[in-house]
Amino acid sequence: MTPRLALATLLACALAIPLRAQEARYYREGRFLVHEITGVVNEPAPRVRVETDLGSVSAVAASAPEVRYRIRVRARGADDAATRRLLDDMQVSAALSGDRLLFRGQAMAPGAARDLVADFAIELPAAAREIEVATGAGDVSARGLPGRVSLTTRGGNITVDRVGGPLRAETRGGNIEVGAAGATARLVTAGGSVRLESAGGEVVAQTSGGDVFIGSASAQVRAETGGGNVIVESAGGDVSAQTRGGSISIGEARGEVIAATAGGSIRVASARGGVRCESGAGPIFLKVIDGPIRALTSAGNIQAEILPAGKALFDSDIQTWHGDVTLALPESSRVAIRAIVDNSQGHRIKSDFPLRFYREAEDAGRPVEIAEGTIGGGGALIKIRTLDGNIVILKAKDSKP
């Protein structure tokens, strides 16, 4: 260790002021012996961190101006020297370093984490602007906190409600449930579901194997799952949704929607920035789309409705290899249409708008039915294509998103 690093380490240790517990006691609780530590921190502590090798952590807002805490460590056994020694293998400390209050729980003996159960309950005043929690094994919850919240657990669920600042929650093996988040939210789990009722900023939700539900977000949303469904009811910006084996449902998006699934349906109720979506094997339903559409499915029907907005400056492309396509356009639309049915038998294209119909033959000899023309003087091109399916182009009443 260099002299400078050694000096910095000594200074950090000197600045950390251990806090004496208000009370420490042992007592029986059913089959467990409990070591309980409680205390009150009157000094200002705008930043709080809890780091423990094991145990659940609960952080809630309190009306009192001080920080209150209760830490319990439990072990199964009689009230004897052996059980107390086992409890003492979990070293718990609280120290104040500058403006940060640190709670620490360390399992000193190998295997102690398997024999002990711990829980940290922290009550924070309104002056606390940041809390960080990191536990090796246990559930984490936070409620009513006004500032920044960062929660991490290697093996438990995370529950959050009514937090005012930016939220980050990550677990390697549990679910994440969030009620109201006042700012941005980043939610990541390796093996559970993600549920968020509302957020006052951008939302990122990721899971390797569960469903994702986003109620409302005031900004853009990115939702990804390795094998579940994605639901986003409302977003104030763009929406990006991706799943390898489930369905996607988007309610209202004030920006562009990008959606991809390897094997499920895609539904978009409203998008003000257009839609780009792709399904490996499922139907696509697009309604009240203000902007260009790119929709592709290998096996399923496509239903789409485009609004007569000035945002359709780029071409649209709608294709299904095994299914029908139904497109609804307002009479006031200004677009060009090119509809193609490969391997057409009979008349597979129907349109409420006047189009030119004709037939061709591919090099392989398969018949191709084509309909094309302009509506309202022409504009961006809408390409529609299906293999051995039907295409229906309807007149829709002008509506607003």
Coordinates of C-alpha atoms in Angstrom, one line a residue:
M1 CA 0.0 0.0 0.0
T2 CA 1.3 3.4 -0.9
P3 CA 1.7 6.1 1.8
R4 CA -1.0 8.2 0.1
L5 CA -3.4 5.3 0.0
A6 CA -2.6 4.3 3.6
L7 CA -3.3 7.9 4.8
A8 CA -6.6 8.0 2.9
T9 CA -7.7 4.7 4.5
L10 CA -6.8 6.0 8.0
L11 CA -8.6 9.2 7.4
A12 CA -11.7 7.4 6.3
C13 CA -11.7 5.2 9.4
A14 CA -11.1 8.2 11.6
L15 CA -14.1 10.1 10.1
A16 CA -16.5 7.2 10.5
I17 CA -18.0 7.6 14.0
P18 CA -19.5 4.4 15.4
L19 CA -23.0 4.9 16.9
R20 CA -23.9 3.3 20.2
A21 CA -27.1 1.4 20.1
Q22 CA -29.9 2.7 22.2
E23 CA -30.7 -0.9 23.3
A24 CA -29.3 -4.4 22.6
R25 CA -31.0 -7.5 23.9
Y26 CA -31.6 -11.2 23.5
Y27 CA -35.1 -12.8 23.7
R28 CA -37.0 -15.8 22.6
E29 CA -39.4 -15.8 19.6
G30 CA -41.0 -19.2 19.1
R31 CA -38.2 -21.6 18.2
F32 CA -35.8 -18.8 17.6
L33 CA -33.4 -16.8 19.7
V34 CA -33.3 -13.2 18.7
H35 CA -30.6 -10.6 19.0
E36 CA -32.2 -7.2 18.6
I37 CA -30.4 -3.8 18.2
T38 CA -32.4 -0.6 18.2
G39 CA -31.2 3.0 18.1
V40 CA -31.9 6.6 17.2
V41 CA -29.5 8.9 15.2
N42 CA -30.1 12.5 16.0
E43 CA -27.3 13.8 13.8
P44 CA -28.2 15.0 10.3
A45 CA -27.8 12.1 7.8
P46 CA -29.1 13.0 4.4
R47 CA -27.5 9.9 2.9
V48 CA -28.1 6.4 4.2
R49 CA -26.6 3.1 3.1
V50 CA -27.4 -0.4 4.2
E51 CA -25.1 -3.2 3.1
T52 CA -25.5 -6.7 4.6
D53 CA -24.4 -10.2 3.6
L54 CA -28.0 -11.4 4.4
G55 CA -31.3 -10.2 5.6
S56 CA -34.4 -8.3 4.5
V57 CA -34.4 -4.5 4.6
S58 CA -37.3 -2.2 5.0
A59 CA -37.0 1.6 4.7
V60 CA -40.0 3.9 5.3
A61 CA -40.6 7.6 5.8
A62 CA -41.2 8.9 9.3
S63 CA -42.5 12.2 10.6
A64 CA -39.8 12.5 13.2
P65 CA -36.6 14.4 12.4
E66 CA -34.2 11.7 13.4
V67 CA -33.3 8.3 11.9
R68 CA -34.7 5.3 13.8
Y69 CA -33.5 1.7 13.3
R70 CA -34.2 -1.8 14.5
I71 CA -32.0 -4.7 13.5
R72 CA -32.9 -8.3 14.4
V73 CA -30.8 -11.4 13.9
R74 CA -32.4 -14.7 14.5
A75 CA -31.1 -18.3 15.0
R76 CA -33.0 -21.5 15.6
G77 CA -32.1 -22.9 19.0
A78 CA -32.2 -22.6 22.8
D79 CA -31.1 -19.6 24.7
D80 CA -27.6 -21.0 25.4
A81 CA -24.0 -20.1 24.7
A82 CA -23.9 -22.1 21.4
T83 CA -26.9 -20.2 19.9
R84 CA -25.5 -16.9 21.1
R85 CA -22.2 -17.6 19.5
L86 CA -24.0 -18.3 16.3
L87 CA -25.9 -15.0 16.6
D88 CA -22.6 -13.2 17.2
D89 CA -21.3 -14.6 13.9
M90 CA -23.4 -11.8 12.4
Q91 CA -21.6 -8.6 13.1
V92 CA -23.9 -5.5 12.9
S93 CA -22.6 -2.0 13.0
A94 CA -23.9 1.6 12.5
A95 CA -21.5 4.5 11.8
L96 CA -21.8 8.1 10.6
S97 CA -19.2 9.3 8.1
G98 CA -19.7 12.9 7.0
D99 CA -23.3 13.1 5.8
R100 CA -23.6 9.4 5.3
L101 CA -25.1 6.9 7.8
L102 CA -23.9 3.4 7.1
F103 CA -25.5 0.2 8.5
R104 CA -23.4 -2.9 7.9
G105 CA -24.1 -6.6 8.5
Q106 CA -21.3 -9.1 8.1
A107 CA -21.5 -12.9 8.4
M108 CA -18.1 -13.6 10.0
A109 CA -18.1 -17.5 9.9
P110 CA -18.3 -19.6 6.8
G111 CA -21.9 -21.0 6.5
A112 CA -23.3 -18.5 9.0
A113 CA -25.6 -17.1 6.3
R114 CA -27.4 -20.5 6.1
D115 CA -28.2 -20.6 9.8
L116 CA -29.2 -17.0 10.4
V117 CA -32.1 -14.8 9.6
A118 CA -31.8 -11.0 9.7
D119 CA -34.0 -8.0 9.1
F120 CA -33.2 -4.3 9.1
A121 CA -36.0 -1.8 9.7
I122 CA -35.1 1.8 9.0
E123 CA -37.2 4.9 9.5
L124 CA -36.0 8.0 7.6
P125 CA -36.9 11.7 8.1
A126 CA -37.9 13.9 5.2
A127 CA -34.4 15.4 5.2
A128 CA -33.0 12.1 3.9
R129 CA -32.3 12.7 0.2
E130 CA -30.7 9.3 -0.7
I131 CA -30.9 5.7 0.4
E132 CA -28.9 2.7 -0.9
V133 CA -29.6 -0.9 0.0
A134 CA -27.5 -3.9 -0.9
T135 CA -28.3 -7.3 0.6
G136 CA -26.9 -10.7 -0.3
A137 CA -30.1 -12.6 0.4
G138 CA -33.5 -11.1 1.4
D139 CA -36.4 -9.0 0.4
V140 CA -36.2 -5.2 0.2
S141 CA -38.9 -2.7 0.5
A142 CA -39.1 1.1 0.4
R143 CA -42.1 3.3 1.0
G144 CA -42.8 7.1 1.2
L145 CA -39.2 8.2 0.7
P146 CA -38.7 11.6 -0.9
G147 CA -35.2 11.2 -2.4
R148 CA -33.1 8.9 -4.6
V149 CA -33.6 5.2 -3.9
S150 CA -31.2 2.4 -5.0
L151 CA -32.1 -1.2 -4.0
T152 CA -30.2 -4.4 -4.8
T153 CA -30.7 -8.0 -3.6
R154 CA -29.1 -11.2 -4.9
G155 CA -32.0 -13.4 -3.9
G156 CA -35.3 -11.7 -3.0
N157 CA -38.3 -9.6 -4.0
I158 CA -38.3 -5.8 -4.1
T159 CA -41.4 -3.7 -3.2
V160 CA -41.5 0.1 -3.6
D161 CA -44.3 2.7 -3.3
R162 CA -44.5 6.5 -3.2
V163 CA -40.8 7.4 -3.7
G164 CA -40.1 10.9 -5.0
G165 CA -36.6 10.6 -6.5
P166 CA -35.0 8.4 -9.2
L167 CA -35.4 4.7 -8.5
R168 CA -33.1 1.8 -9.3
A169 CA -34.1 -1.7 -8.2
E170 CA -32.2 -4.9 -9.1
T171 CA -32.6 -8.5 -8.0
R172 CA -31.1 -11.7 -9.3
G173 CA -33.9 -14.0 -8.3
G174 CA -37.2 -12.3 -7.4
N175 CA -40.1 -10.0 -8.5
I176 CA -40.1 -6.2 -8.5
E177 CA -43.4 -4.4 -7.7
V178 CA -43.5 -0.6 -7.7
G179 CA -46.6 1.5 -6.9
A180 CA -45.8 5.2 -7.5
A181 CA -42.4 6.5 -8.5
G182 CA -42.0 10.2 -8.8
A183 CA -39.1 10.3 -11.2
T184 CA -37.2 7.8 -13.5
A185 CA -37.2 4.1 -12.7
R186 CA -34.8 1.4 -13.7
L187 CA -36.0 -2.1 -12.8
V188 CA -34.0 -5.3 -13.5
T189 CA -34.6 -8.9 -12.4
A190 CA -32.9 -12.0 -13.6
G191 CA -35.8 -14.4 -12.9
G192 CA -39.1 -12.7 -11.9
S193 CA -41.8 -10.3 -13.0
V194 CA -41.7 -6.5 -13.1
R195 CA -44.8 -4.4 -12.3
L196 CA -44.9 -0.6 -12.2
E197 CA -48.1 1.3 -11.6
S198 CA -46.8 4.9 -12.4
A199 CA -43.5 6.8 -12.9
G200 CA -42.8 10.5 -13.4
G201 CA -39.9 9.9 -15.8
E202 CA -38.2 7.4 -18.1
V203 CA -38.7 3.7 -17.4
V204 CA -36.4 0.8 -18.1
A205 CA -37.8 -2.6 -17.1
Q206 CA -35.9 -5.8 -17.8
T207 CA -36.4 -9.5 -16.9
S208 CA -34.9 -12.7 -18.1
G209 CA -38.0 -14.8 -17.6
G210 CA -41.2 -13.0 -16.4
D211 CA -43.9 -10.6 -17.4
V212 CA -43.5 -6.8 -17.5
F213 CA -46.4 -4.5 -16.7
I214 CA -46.1 -0.7 -16.9
G215 CA -49.2 1.3 -16.0
S216 CA -48.1 4.8 -16.9
A217 CA -44.9 6.7 -17.5
S218 CA -44.5 10.4 -18.3
A219 CA -41.6 9.7 -20.6
Q220 CA -40.2 7.0 -22.8
V221 CA -40.4 3.3 -21.8
R222 CA -38.1 0.4 -22.6
A223 CA -39.4 -3.1 -21.6
E224 CA -37.6 -6.4 -22.3
T225 CA -38.3 -9.9 -21.2
G226 CA -36.7 -13.2 -22.2
G227 CA -39.9 -15.3 -22.0
G228 CA -43.0 -13.4 -20.8
N229 CA -45.7 -10.8 -21.9
V230 CA -45.2 -7.1 -22.0
I231 CA -48.0 -4.6 -21.2
V232 CA -47.5 -0.8 -21.3
E233 CA -50.8 1.0 -20.8
S234 CA -49.5 4.6 -21.2
A235 CA -46.2 6.3 -22.1
G236 CA -45.4 10.0 -22.6
G237 CA -42.7 9.2 -25.1
D238 CA -41.4 6.4 -27.3
V239 CA -42.0 2.8 -26.3
S240 CA -39.6 -0.1 -27.0
A241 CA -40.9 -3.6 -26.1
Q242 CA -39.2 -6.9 -26.8
T243 CA -40.0 -10.5 -25.8
R244 CA -38.6 -13.8 -27.0
G245 CA -41.8 -15.8 -26.3
G246 CA -44.8 -13.8 -25.3
S247 CA -47.3 -11.2 -26.4
I248 CA -47.0 -7.4 -26.4
S249 CA -49.8 -4.9 -25.7
I250 CA -49.3 -1.1 -25.9
G251 CA -52.0 1.3 -24.9
E252 CA -51.3 4.9 -25.6
A253 CA -47.8 6.0 -26.7
R254 CA -47.1 9.7 -27.4
G255 CA -44.1 8.7 -29.4
E256 CA -42.9 5.9 -31.7
V257 CA -43.6 2.2 -30.8
I258 CA -41.0 -0.4 -31.5
A259 CA -42.1 -3.9 -30.7
A260 CA -40.7 -7.4 -31.4
T261 CA -41.7 -10.9 -30.3
A262 CA -40.5 -14.3 -31.4
G263 CA -43.9 -15.9 -30.9
G264 CA -46.9 -13.9 -29.8
S265 CA -49.3 -11.2 -30.8
I266 CA -48.7 -7.4 -30.9
R267 CA -51.4 -4.9 -30.1
V268 CA -51.0 -1.1 -30.2
A269 CA -54.0 1.0 -29.3
S270 CA -52.5 4.4 -30.1
A271 CA -49.1 5.7 -31.2
R272 CA -48.3 9.3 -32.2
G273 CA -44.9 8.5 -33.7
G274 CA -45.6 5.6 -35.9
V275 CA -45.0 1.9 -35.3
R276 CA -42.3 -0.6 -36.2
C277 CA -43.2 -4.1 -35.1
E278 CA -42.3 -7.7 -35.9
S279 CA -43.7 -11.1 -34.8
G280 CA -42.2 -14.5 -35.6
A281 CA -45.6 -16.2 -35.3
G282 CA -48.6 -14.1 -34.2
P283 CA -51.2 -11.5 -35.3
I284 CA -50.6 -7.7 -35.3
F285 CA -53.3 -5.2 -34.3
L286 CA -52.6 -1.5 -34.8
K287 CA -55.2 1.2 -34.2
V288 CA -55.0 5.0 -34.2
I289 CA -51.5 5.2 -35.6
D290 CA -50.2 8.7 -36.3
G291 CA -47.2 8.1 -38.5
P292 CA -45.7 5.4 -40.7
I293 CA -46.1 1.7 -40.1
R294 CA -43.7 -1.1 -40.6
A295 CA -45.4 -4.4 -39.6
L296 CA -44.1 -7.9 -40.3
T297 CA -45.3 -11.3 -39.2
S298 CA -44.5 -14.7 -40.5
A299 CA -47.8 -16.3 -39.5
G300 CA -50.8 -14.2 -38.6
N301 CA -53.3 -11.5 -39.7
I302 CA -52.5 -7.8 -39.6
Q303 CA -55.1 -5.1 -38.9
A304 CA -54.0 -1.5 -39.0
E305 CA -55.5 2.0 -38.9
I306 CA -53.6 5.0 -40.0
L307 CA -54.6 8.5 -39.1
P308 CA -54.6 11.3 -41.7
A309 CA -51.8 13.2 -40.0
G310 CA -48.9 15.1 -41.6
K311 CA -46.4 12.8 -39.9
A312 CA -46.7 10.1 -42.6
L313 CA -43.6 11.5 -44.4
F314 CA -42.0 8.1 -44.7
D315 CA -43.3 5.0 -46.5
S316 CA -45.2 2.2 -44.7
D317 CA -44.6 -1.5 -45.2
I318 CA -47.1 -4.1 -44.0
Q319 CA -46.4 -7.8 -44.7
T320 CA -47.6 -11.2 -43.6
W321 CA -46.5 -14.5 -45.1
H322 CA -49.5 -16.6 -43.9
G323 CA -52.4 -14.3 -43.1
D324 CA -54.8 -11.6 -44.2
V325 CA -54.2 -7.8 -44.1
T326 CA -56.9 -5.2 -43.3
L327 CA -56.0 -1.6 -43.6
A328 CA -58.3 1.3 -42.6
L329 CA -57.5 4.8 -44.1
P330 CA -59.5 8.0 -43.7
E331 CA -61.0 9.5 -46.8
S332 CA -58.8 12.5 -46.4
S333 CA -55.6 10.5 -46.6
R334 CA -52.9 11.5 -49.1
V335 CA -51.0 8.4 -49.9
A336 CA -50.0 6.0 -52.6
I337 CA -51.1 2.3 -52.4
R338 CA -49.3 -0.8 -53.7
A339 CA -50.9 -4.1 -52.6
I340 CA -49.6 -7.5 -53.7
V341 CA -50.9 -11.0 -53.1
D342 CA -48.5 -13.8 -54.0
N343 CA -49.9 -17.1 -55.3
S344 CA -53.3 -15.4 -55.7
Q345 CA -56.2 -17.7 -56.5
G346 CA -59.2 -15.5 -57.6
H347 CA -59.7 -11.9 -56.5
R348 CA -57.9 -11.5 -53.1
I349 CA -57.7 -7.7 -53.0
K350 CA -60.7 -5.6 -52.1
S351 CA -60.6 -1.8 -51.7
D352 CA -63.1 1.0 -50.9
F353 CA -60.8 3.4 -52.8
P354 CA -60.5 3.3 -56.6
L355 CA -57.3 1.4 -57.5
R356 CA -55.9 -0.2 -60.6
F357 CA -56.0 -4.0 -60.5
Y358 CA -53.9 -6.3 -62.6
R359 CA -52.2 -9.7 -62.5
E360 CA -48.6 -10.9 -63.3
A361 CA -46.7 -14.1 -63.1
E362 CA -43.5 -14.7 -61.2
D363 CA -40.5 -16.4 -62.7
A364 CA -41.6 -19.6 -60.9
G365 CA -45.0 -19.3 -62.6
R366 CA -47.0 -18.4 -59.5
P367 CA -49.8 -15.8 -60.1
V368 CA -49.4 -12.4 -58.5
E369 CA -52.4 -10.1 -57.9
I370 CA -51.5 -6.3 -57.7
A371 CA -53.6 -3.2 -56.9
E372 CA -52.1 0.2 -56.9
G373 CA -53.1 3.9 -57.1
T374 CA -53.1 7.2 -55.3
I375 CA -55.5 8.6 -52.7
G376 CA -56.0 12.4 -52.2
G377 CA -53.4 13.2 -54.8
G378 CA -50.8 10.8 -53.5
G379 CA -48.1 11.0 -50.9
A380 CA -46.1 8.5 -48.9
L381 CA -46.2 4.9 -50.2
I382 CA -48.0 2.2 -48.3
K383 CA -46.9 -1.2 -49.4
I384 CA -49.0 -4.2 -48.5
R385 CA -48.1 -7.8 -49.2
T386 CA -49.3 -11.3 -48.3
L387 CA -48.6 -14.8 -49.5
D388 CA -51.9 -16.6 -50.4
G389 CA -54.0 -14.3 -48.2
N390 CA -56.5 -11.5 -48.6
I391 CA -56.0 -7.8 -48.5
V392 CA -58.8 -5.4 -47.6
I393 CA -58.5 -1.6 -47.8
L394 CA -61.3 0.2 -46.0
K395 CA -62.5 3.8 -45.7
A396 CA -62.4 5.0 -42.1
K397 CA -63.9 8.1 -40.6
D398 CA -61.4 10.8 -39.8
S399 CA -60.5 10.6 -36.1
K400 CA -58.0 12.1 -33.7
P401 CA -55.5 10.2 -31.5

